[in-house]
Short mmCIF file of C-alpha atoms in Angstrom, two decimals:
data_model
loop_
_atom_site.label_atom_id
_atom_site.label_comp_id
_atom_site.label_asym_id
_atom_site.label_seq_id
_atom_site.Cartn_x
_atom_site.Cartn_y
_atom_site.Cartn_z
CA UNK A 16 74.72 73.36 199.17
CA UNK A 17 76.11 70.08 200.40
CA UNK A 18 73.26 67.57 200.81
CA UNK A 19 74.79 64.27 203.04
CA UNK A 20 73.54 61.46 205.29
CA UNK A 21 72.26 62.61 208.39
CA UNK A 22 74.16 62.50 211.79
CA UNK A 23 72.44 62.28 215.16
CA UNK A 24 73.94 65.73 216.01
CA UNK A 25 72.01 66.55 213.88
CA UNK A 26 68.85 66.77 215.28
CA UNK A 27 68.06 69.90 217.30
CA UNK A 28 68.57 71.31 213.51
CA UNK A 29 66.52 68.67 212.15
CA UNK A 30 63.60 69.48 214.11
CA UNK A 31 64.20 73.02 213.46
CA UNK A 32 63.19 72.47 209.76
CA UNK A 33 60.47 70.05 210.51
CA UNK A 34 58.74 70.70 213.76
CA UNK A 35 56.79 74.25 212.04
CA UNK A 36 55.97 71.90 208.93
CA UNK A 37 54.84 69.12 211.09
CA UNK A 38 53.11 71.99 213.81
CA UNK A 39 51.25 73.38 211.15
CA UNK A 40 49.52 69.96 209.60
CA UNK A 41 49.14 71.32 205.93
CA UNK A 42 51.36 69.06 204.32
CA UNK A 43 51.84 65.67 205.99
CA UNK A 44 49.60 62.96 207.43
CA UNK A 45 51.58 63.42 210.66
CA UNK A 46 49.94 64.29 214.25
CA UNK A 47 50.40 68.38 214.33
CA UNK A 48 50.72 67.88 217.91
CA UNK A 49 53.20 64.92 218.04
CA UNK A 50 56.11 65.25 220.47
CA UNK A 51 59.78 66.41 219.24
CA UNK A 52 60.99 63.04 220.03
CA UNK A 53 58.51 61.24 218.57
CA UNK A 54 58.85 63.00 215.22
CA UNK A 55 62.35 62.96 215.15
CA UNK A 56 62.13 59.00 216.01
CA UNK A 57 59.77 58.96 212.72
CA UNK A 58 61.85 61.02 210.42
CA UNK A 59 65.44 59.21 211.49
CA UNK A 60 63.84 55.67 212.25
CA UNK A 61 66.21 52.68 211.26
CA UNK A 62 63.59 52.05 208.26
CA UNK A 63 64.69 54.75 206.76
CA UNK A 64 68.21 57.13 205.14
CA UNK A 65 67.58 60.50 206.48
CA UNK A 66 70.19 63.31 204.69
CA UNK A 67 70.44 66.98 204.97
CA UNK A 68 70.63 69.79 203.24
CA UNK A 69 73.66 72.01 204.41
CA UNK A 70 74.77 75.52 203.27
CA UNK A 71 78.42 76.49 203.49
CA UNK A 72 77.88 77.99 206.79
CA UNK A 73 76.91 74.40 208.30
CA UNK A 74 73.08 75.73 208.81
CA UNK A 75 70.53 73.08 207.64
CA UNK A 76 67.96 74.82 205.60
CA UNK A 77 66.16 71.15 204.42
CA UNK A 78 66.25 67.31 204.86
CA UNK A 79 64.46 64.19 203.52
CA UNK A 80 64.56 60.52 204.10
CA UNK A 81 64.09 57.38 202.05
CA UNK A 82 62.73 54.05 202.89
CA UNK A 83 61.22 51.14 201.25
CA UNK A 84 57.56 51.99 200.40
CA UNK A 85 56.80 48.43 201.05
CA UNK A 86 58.51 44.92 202.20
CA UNK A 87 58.15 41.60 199.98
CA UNK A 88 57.19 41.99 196.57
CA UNK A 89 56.78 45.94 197.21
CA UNK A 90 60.32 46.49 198.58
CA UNK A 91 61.82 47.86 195.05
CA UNK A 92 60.11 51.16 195.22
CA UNK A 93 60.83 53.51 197.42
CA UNK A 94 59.02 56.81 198.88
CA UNK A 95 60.67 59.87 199.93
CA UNK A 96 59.47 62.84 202.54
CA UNK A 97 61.13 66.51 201.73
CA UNK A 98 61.32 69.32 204.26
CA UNK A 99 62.49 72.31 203.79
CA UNK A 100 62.81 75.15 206.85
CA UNK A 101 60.57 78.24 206.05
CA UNK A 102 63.10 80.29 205.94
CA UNK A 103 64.55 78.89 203.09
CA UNK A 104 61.79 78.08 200.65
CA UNK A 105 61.26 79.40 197.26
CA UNK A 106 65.54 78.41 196.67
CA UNK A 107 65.25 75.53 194.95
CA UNK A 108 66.37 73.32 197.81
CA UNK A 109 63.13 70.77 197.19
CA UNK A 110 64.55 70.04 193.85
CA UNK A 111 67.86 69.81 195.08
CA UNK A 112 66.89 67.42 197.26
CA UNK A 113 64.31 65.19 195.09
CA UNK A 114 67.19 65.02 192.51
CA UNK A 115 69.57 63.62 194.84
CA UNK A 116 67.19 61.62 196.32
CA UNK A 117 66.57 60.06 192.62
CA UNK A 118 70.24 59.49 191.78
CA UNK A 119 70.56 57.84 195.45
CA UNK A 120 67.44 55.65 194.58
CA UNK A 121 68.80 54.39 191.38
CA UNK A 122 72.43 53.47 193.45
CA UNK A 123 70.41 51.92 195.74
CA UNK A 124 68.90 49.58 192.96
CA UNK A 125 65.14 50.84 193.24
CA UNK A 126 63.23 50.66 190.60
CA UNK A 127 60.76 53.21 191.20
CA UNK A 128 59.80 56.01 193.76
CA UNK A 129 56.48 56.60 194.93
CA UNK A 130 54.34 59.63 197.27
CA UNK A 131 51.84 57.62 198.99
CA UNK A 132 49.85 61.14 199.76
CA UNK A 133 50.75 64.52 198.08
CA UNK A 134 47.95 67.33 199.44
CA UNK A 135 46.44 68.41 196.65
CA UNK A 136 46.25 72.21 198.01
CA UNK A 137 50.27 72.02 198.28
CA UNK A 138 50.19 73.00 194.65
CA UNK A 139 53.79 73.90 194.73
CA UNK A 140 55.11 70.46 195.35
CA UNK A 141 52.69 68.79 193.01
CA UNK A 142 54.27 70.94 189.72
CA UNK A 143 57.77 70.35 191.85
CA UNK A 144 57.78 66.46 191.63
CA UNK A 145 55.82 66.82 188.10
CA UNK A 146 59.13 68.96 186.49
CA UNK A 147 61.53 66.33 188.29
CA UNK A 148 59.55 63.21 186.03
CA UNK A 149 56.71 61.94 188.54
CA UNK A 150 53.33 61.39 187.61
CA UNK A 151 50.10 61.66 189.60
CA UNK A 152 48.67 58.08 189.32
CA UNK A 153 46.07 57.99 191.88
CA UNK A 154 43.57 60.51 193.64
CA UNK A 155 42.31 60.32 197.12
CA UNK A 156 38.80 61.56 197.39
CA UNK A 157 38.43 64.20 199.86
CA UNK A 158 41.12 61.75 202.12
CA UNK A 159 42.96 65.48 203.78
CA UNK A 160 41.43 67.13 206.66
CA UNK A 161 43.71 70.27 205.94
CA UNK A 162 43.55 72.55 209.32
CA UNK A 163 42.01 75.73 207.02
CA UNK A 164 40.48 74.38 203.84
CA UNK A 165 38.59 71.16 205.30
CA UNK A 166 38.32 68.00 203.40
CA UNK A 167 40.58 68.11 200.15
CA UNK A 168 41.69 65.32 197.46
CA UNK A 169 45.35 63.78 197.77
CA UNK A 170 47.30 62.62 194.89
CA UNK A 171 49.64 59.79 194.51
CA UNK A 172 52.69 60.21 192.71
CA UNK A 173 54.74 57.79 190.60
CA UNK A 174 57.90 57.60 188.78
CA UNK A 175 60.00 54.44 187.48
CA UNK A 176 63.99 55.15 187.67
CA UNK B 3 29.64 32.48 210.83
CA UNK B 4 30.23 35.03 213.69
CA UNK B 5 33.10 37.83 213.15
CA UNK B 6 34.16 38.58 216.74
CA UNK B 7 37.41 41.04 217.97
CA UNK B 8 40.37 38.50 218.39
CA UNK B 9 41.67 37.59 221.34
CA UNK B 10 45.12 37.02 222.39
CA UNK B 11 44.31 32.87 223.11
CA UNK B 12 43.64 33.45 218.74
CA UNK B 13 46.92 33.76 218.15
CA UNK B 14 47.95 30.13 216.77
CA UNK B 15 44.67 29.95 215.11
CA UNK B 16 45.31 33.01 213.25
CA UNK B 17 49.05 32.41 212.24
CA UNK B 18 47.29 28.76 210.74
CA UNK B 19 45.06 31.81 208.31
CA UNK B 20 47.67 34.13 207.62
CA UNK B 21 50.94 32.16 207.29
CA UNK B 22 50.21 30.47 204.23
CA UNK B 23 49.21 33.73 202.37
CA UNK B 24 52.13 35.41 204.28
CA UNK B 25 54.59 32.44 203.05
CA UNK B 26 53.11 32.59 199.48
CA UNK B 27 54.28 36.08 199.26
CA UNK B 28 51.14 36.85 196.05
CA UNK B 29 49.02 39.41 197.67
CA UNK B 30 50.65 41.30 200.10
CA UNK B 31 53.57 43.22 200.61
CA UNK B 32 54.74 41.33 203.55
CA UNK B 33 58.19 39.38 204.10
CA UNK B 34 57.53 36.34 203.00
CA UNK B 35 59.81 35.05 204.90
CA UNK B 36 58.41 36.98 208.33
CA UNK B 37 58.60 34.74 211.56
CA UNK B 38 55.55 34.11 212.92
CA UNK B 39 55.89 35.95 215.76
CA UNK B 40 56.91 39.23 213.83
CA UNK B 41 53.66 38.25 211.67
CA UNK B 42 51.56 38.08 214.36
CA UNK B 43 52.66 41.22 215.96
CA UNK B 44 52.23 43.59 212.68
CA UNK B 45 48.48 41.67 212.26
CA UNK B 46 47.81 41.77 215.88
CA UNK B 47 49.48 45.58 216.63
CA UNK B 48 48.50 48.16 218.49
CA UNK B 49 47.57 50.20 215.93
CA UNK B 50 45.02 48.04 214.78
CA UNK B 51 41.59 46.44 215.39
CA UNK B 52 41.32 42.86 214.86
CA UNK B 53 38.75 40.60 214.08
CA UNK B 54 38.29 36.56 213.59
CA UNK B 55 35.78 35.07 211.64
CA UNK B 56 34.41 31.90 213.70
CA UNK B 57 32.42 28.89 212.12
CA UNK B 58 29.80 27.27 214.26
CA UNK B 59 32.34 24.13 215.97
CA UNK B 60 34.95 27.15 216.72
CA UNK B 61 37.37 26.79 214.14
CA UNK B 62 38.91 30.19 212.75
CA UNK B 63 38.71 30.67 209.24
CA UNK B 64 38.94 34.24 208.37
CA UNK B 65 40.71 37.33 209.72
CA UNK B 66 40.97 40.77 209.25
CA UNK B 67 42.59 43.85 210.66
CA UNK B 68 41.12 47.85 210.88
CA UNK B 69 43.51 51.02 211.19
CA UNK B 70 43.65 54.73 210.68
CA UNK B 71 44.86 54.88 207.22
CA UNK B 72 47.32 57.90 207.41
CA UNK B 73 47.76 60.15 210.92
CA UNK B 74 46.95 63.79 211.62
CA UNK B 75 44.58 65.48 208.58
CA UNK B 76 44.52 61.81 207.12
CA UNK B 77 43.39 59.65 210.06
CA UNK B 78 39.62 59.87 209.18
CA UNK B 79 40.32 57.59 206.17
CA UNK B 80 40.71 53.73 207.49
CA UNK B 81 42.56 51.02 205.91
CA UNK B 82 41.98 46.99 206.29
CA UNK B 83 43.69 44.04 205.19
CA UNK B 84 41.30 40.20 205.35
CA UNK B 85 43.28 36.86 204.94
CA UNK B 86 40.86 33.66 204.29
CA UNK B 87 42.13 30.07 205.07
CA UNK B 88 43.10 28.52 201.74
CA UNK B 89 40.64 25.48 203.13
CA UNK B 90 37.32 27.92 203.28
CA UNK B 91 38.32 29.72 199.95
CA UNK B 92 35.55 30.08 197.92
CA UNK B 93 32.97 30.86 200.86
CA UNK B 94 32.23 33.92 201.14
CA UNK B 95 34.18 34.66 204.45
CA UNK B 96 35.89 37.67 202.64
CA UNK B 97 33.10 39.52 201.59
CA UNK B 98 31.24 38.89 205.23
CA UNK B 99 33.99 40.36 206.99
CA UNK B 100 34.77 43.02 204.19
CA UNK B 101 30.89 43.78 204.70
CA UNK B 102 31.46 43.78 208.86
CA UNK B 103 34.69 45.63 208.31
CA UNK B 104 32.19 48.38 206.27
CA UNK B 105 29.91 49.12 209.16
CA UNK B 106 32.49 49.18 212.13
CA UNK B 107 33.99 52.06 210.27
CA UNK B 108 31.22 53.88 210.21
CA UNK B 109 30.58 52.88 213.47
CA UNK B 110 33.83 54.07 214.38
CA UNK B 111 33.18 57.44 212.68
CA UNK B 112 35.75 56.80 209.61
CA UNK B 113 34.41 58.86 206.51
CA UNK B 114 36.16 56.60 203.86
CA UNK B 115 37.98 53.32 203.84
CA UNK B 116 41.19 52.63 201.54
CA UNK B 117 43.55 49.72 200.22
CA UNK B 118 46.53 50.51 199.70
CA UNK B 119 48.14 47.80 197.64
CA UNK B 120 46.05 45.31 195.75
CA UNK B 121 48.11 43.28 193.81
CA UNK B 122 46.52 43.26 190.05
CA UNK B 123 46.75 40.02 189.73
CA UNK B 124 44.26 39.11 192.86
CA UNK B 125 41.64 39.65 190.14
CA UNK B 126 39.10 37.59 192.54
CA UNK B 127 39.75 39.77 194.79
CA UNK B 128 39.59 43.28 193.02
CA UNK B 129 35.94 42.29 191.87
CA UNK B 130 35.32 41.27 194.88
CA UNK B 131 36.22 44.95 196.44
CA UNK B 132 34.38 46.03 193.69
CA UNK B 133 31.12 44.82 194.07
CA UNK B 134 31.38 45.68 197.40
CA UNK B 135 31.27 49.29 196.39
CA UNK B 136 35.16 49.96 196.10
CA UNK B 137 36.41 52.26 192.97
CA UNK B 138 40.02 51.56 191.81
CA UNK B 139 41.72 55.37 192.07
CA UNK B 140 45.06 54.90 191.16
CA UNK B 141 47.54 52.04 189.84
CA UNK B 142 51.13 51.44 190.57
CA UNK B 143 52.88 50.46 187.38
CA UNK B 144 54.57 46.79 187.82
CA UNK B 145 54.77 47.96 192.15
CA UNK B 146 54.73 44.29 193.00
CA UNK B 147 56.94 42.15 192.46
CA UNK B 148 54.71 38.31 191.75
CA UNK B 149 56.76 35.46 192.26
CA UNK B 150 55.81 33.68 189.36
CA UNK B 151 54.56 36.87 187.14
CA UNK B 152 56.85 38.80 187.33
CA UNK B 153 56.29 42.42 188.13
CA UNK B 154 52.68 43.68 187.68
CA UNK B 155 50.90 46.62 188.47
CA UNK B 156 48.85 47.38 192.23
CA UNK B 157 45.90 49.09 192.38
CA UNK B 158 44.98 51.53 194.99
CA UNK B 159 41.16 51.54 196.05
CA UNK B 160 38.86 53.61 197.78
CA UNK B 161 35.45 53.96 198.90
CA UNK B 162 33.62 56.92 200.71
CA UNK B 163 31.01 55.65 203.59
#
């Protein structure tokens, strides 16, 4: 698994991975609905380093991005979004990617990383990012509409580098 | 005191509110370096509601902004920011347009109302939020970087309407 910067040939596979996570609205405060270009506009914006996840064939099975969490006095933490493709979960390619994204943080000089808004239903994740050092540091009353379950709790997540 | 929408005419008057705190880079996580137009675009944005708070003789000494917190399964959760003139500190301006910005949500159908980012230090503040009926849910350990304290921890706070 080679996991590298994102190119913008990249996106029809890009989308690919992210459109059924984004379509389905379980995981992310995104619009389920929004428009391929729109998301992809989000996900590769200039705010942010987008990479991918690429098996030896060349399919992309996963991608994330990085970004400042905040400017001015905020700007040395950073958050992270993971996708992986359906396909391909259950491989360890979430943890793949949250420990490169870690080493890439601490090159980059940030001190800290931070998830704004982990659904606390995607119970998966939350032991994911707890094994790989972050801790939940904030809960969200009730603040996730999720599309089956109705109004659920969502965590923040914290770890210093 | 009336708290009014802003109009576009409110522009100067509320760059003369917001630049100073802006400038002094000690509560929020903006550039404090921002030009004044980028300022006023992110305060004045599409995204958002705006209001002014207007004395009696017209002058502007208060201003806030509303806006979906998160999209998709998160957008029923709001999220403000208020900026007081460093002149009418010590008024009361915040907590009448905290208390304004309180019933337009629920006007506006939101079912909870979050900061993201309140910089520990702004301990006038947090009691402020607090007595206002706010519950601190989560803190960022040494998120924001002061520029005379050094870094120091943000709190995250929430209230259900």
């Amino acid at each position: 698994m080679l996991i590298r910067p994102a190119r913008p040939e990249d996106a029809a596979a890009i989308w690919r991975v992210i459109g059924p996570t984004i379509r389905a609205g379980e995981t992310y405060t995104l619009d389920p609905q929004m428009r391929e270009a729109d998301a992809l506009a989000y996900w590769l914006g200039p705010d942010k380093e987008t990479f991918v996840a690429e098996e030896e064939d060349g399919a992309i099975v996963g991608t994330y991005f990085m970004r400042a969490n905040q400017a001015g006095g905020g700007a040395h933490v950073c958050n992270c979004g993971y996708m992986t493709s359906a396909a391909a979960t259950g491989r360890g390619i979430a943890r793949l990617m949250c420990q490169h994204s870690l080493d890439h943080a601490r090159a980059r000089g940030y001190r800290a990383m931070q998830f704004n808004f982990v659904v606390s239903t995607n119970e998966r994740a939350v032991r994911l990012w707890e094994s790989l050092g972050f801790k939940i540091v904030g809960r969200l009353p009730l603040a996730f509409k999720h599309p089956t379950r109705g109004y659920v709790d969502a965590l923040v997540m914290f770890q210093s580098l």
